[in-house]
């Protein structure tokens, strides 16, 4: 299956997947051990669906900016030439030289500076893109 076809099929499943969300309430008999078991398992499924939905929707977003990460005068980071800057929780894709592929991560702050989760390099100067 071609990547484009797989992407379209996944996108088409989104409405059905959203039928059971992470916040869904599953009514059940709290006294019945089997129903408590099923409710717990459905909660796990809903959590996985939530992750799947997030990933599919993320892939549907166009790339908004691509370039080198620079530190602004206010201490925040942005992709050079882009209008938006990153705050804690901002999704970002960092170019991984060793694997020659972008790695999806997010920006967080450690009390001193911002960093990309799972990336052991300073942000400034990294090749990145955001959707």
Short mmCIF file of C-alpha atoms in Angstrom, two decimals:
data_model
loop_
_atom_site.label_atom_id
_atom_site.label_comp_id
_atom_site.label_asym_id
_atom_site.label_seq_id
_atom_site.Cartn_x
_atom_site.Cartn_y
_atom_site.Cartn_z
CA UNK A 1 0.00 0.00 0.00
CA UNK A 2 1.31 3.41 -0.91
CA UNK A 3 1.91 5.88 1.90
CA UNK A 4 -0.58 8.36 0.45
CA UNK A 5 -3.28 5.68 0.32
CA UNK A 6 -2.62 4.62 3.91
CA UNK A 7 -2.80 8.24 5.02
CA UNK A 8 -6.17 8.72 3.30
CA UNK A 9 -7.58 5.53 4.81
CA UNK A 10 -6.47 6.54 8.30
CA UNK A 11 -7.97 10.00 7.87
CA UNK A 12 -11.26 8.41 6.76
CA UNK A 13 -11.42 6.41 9.99
CA UNK A 14 -11.19 9.48 12.24
CA UNK A 15 -14.93 10.11 12.62
CA UNK A 16 -15.53 6.52 13.76
CA UNK A 17 -12.51 6.56 16.07
CA UNK A 18 -13.71 9.76 17.71
CA UNK A 19 -16.91 7.94 18.68
CA UNK A 20 -15.05 6.64 21.74
CA UNK A 21 -12.92 9.31 23.31
CA UNK A 22 -10.54 9.40 26.23
CA UNK A 23 -13.15 11.17 28.36
CA UNK A 24 -15.95 8.74 27.51
CA UNK A 25 -18.05 7.51 30.42
CA UNK A 26 -18.72 3.78 30.25
CA UNK A 27 -21.84 2.99 32.26
CA UNK A 28 -21.54 -0.33 34.03
CA UNK A 29 -22.56 -2.23 37.14
CA UNK A 30 -19.90 -1.37 39.73
CA UNK A 31 -20.83 -4.49 41.69
CA UNK A 32 -20.23 -6.86 38.77
CA UNK A 33 -16.53 -7.91 38.53
CA UNK A 34 -16.86 -8.80 34.84
CA UNK A 35 -18.30 -5.39 33.97
CA UNK A 36 -15.63 -3.65 36.05
CA UNK A 37 -13.00 -5.64 34.11
CA UNK A 38 -14.57 -4.74 30.75
CA UNK A 39 -14.82 -1.08 31.74
CA UNK A 40 -11.12 -1.01 32.68
CA UNK A 41 -10.16 -2.67 29.37
CA UNK A 42 -12.37 -0.26 27.40
CA UNK A 43 -10.65 2.62 29.19
CA UNK A 44 -7.30 1.27 27.93
CA UNK A 45 -8.68 0.99 24.39
CA UNK A 46 -10.02 4.57 24.59
CA UNK A 47 -6.59 5.81 25.72
CA UNK A 48 -4.93 4.08 22.76
CA UNK A 49 -7.56 5.48 20.39
CA UNK A 50 -6.88 8.97 21.72
CA UNK A 51 -3.18 8.52 20.88
CA UNK A 52 -4.02 7.16 17.46
CA UNK A 53 -6.40 10.03 16.70
CA UNK A 54 -3.75 12.57 17.78
CA UNK A 55 -1.14 10.94 15.52
CA UNK A 56 -3.42 10.76 12.48
CA UNK A 57 -4.56 14.36 12.91
CA UNK A 58 -0.95 15.46 13.40
CA UNK A 59 0.08 13.87 10.10
CA UNK A 60 -2.78 15.68 8.33
CA UNK A 61 -1.40 19.09 9.29
CA UNK A 62 0.77 20.88 6.73
CA UNK A 63 4.31 21.90 7.62
CA UNK A 64 4.12 25.56 8.64
CA UNK A 65 7.81 26.38 9.02
CA UNK A 66 11.17 24.72 8.43
CA UNK A 67 14.69 25.94 9.20
CA UNK A 68 17.21 26.51 11.95
CA UNK A 69 16.07 27.07 15.53
CA UNK A 70 17.17 30.40 16.99
CA UNK A 71 16.86 31.88 20.47
CA UNK A 72 14.92 35.12 20.67
CA UNK A 73 15.85 38.06 22.89
CA UNK A 74 13.04 37.08 25.30
CA UNK A 75 14.61 33.62 25.82
CA UNK A 76 12.09 31.71 23.73
CA UNK A 77 12.94 29.75 20.60
CA UNK A 78 11.55 29.90 17.09
CA UNK A 79 12.37 28.64 13.64
CA UNK A 80 14.30 31.37 11.89
CA UNK A 81 11.95 33.50 9.81
CA UNK A 82 8.79 32.01 11.35
CA UNK A 83 6.24 34.12 13.19
CA UNK A 84 5.46 31.66 15.99
CA UNK A 85 7.67 30.73 18.92
CA UNK A 86 7.74 27.64 21.11
CA UNK A 87 6.46 27.26 24.64
CA UNK A 88 6.21 24.20 26.90
CA UNK A 89 4.26 21.48 25.14
CA UNK A 90 4.81 22.82 21.62
CA UNK A 91 5.21 19.98 19.12
CA UNK A 92 8.30 20.12 16.95
CA UNK A 93 10.18 17.87 14.55
CA UNK A 94 13.98 17.86 14.86
CA UNK A 95 16.26 16.58 12.09
CA UNK A 96 18.21 13.53 13.29
CA UNK A 97 21.49 13.52 11.33
CA UNK A 98 22.39 9.95 12.32
CA UNK A 99 19.15 8.49 10.93
CA UNK A 100 18.51 11.15 8.29
CA UNK A 101 14.90 11.58 9.37
CA UNK A 102 12.84 14.06 11.36
CA UNK A 103 12.02 12.99 14.92
CA UNK A 104 8.79 14.23 16.50
CA UNK A 105 9.26 15.73 19.93
CA UNK A 106 7.91 18.55 22.08
CA UNK A 107 9.40 21.57 23.79
CA UNK A 108 9.60 21.78 27.59
CA UNK A 109 11.29 24.08 30.10
CA UNK A 110 13.54 22.87 32.93
CA UNK A 111 13.49 26.06 34.98
CA UNK A 112 16.54 27.46 33.21
CA UNK A 113 15.99 27.00 29.50
CA UNK A 114 13.81 25.29 26.91
CA UNK A 115 14.76 21.89 25.52
CA UNK A 116 13.42 19.28 23.11
CA UNK A 117 12.30 16.12 24.92
CA UNK A 118 14.60 13.21 24.06
CA UNK A 119 17.13 15.41 22.22
CA UNK A 120 20.44 15.72 24.03
CA UNK A 121 21.56 18.87 22.21
CA UNK A 122 20.85 22.55 22.79
CA UNK A 123 17.94 23.79 20.68
CA UNK A 124 19.74 26.68 19.05
CA UNK A 125 21.04 25.82 15.60
CA UNK A 126 19.13 22.57 15.19
CA UNK A 127 17.32 21.96 11.91
CA UNK A 128 13.60 21.71 12.70
CA UNK A 129 10.13 22.02 11.33
CA UNK A 130 6.68 22.49 12.81
CA UNK A 131 3.19 21.72 11.65
#
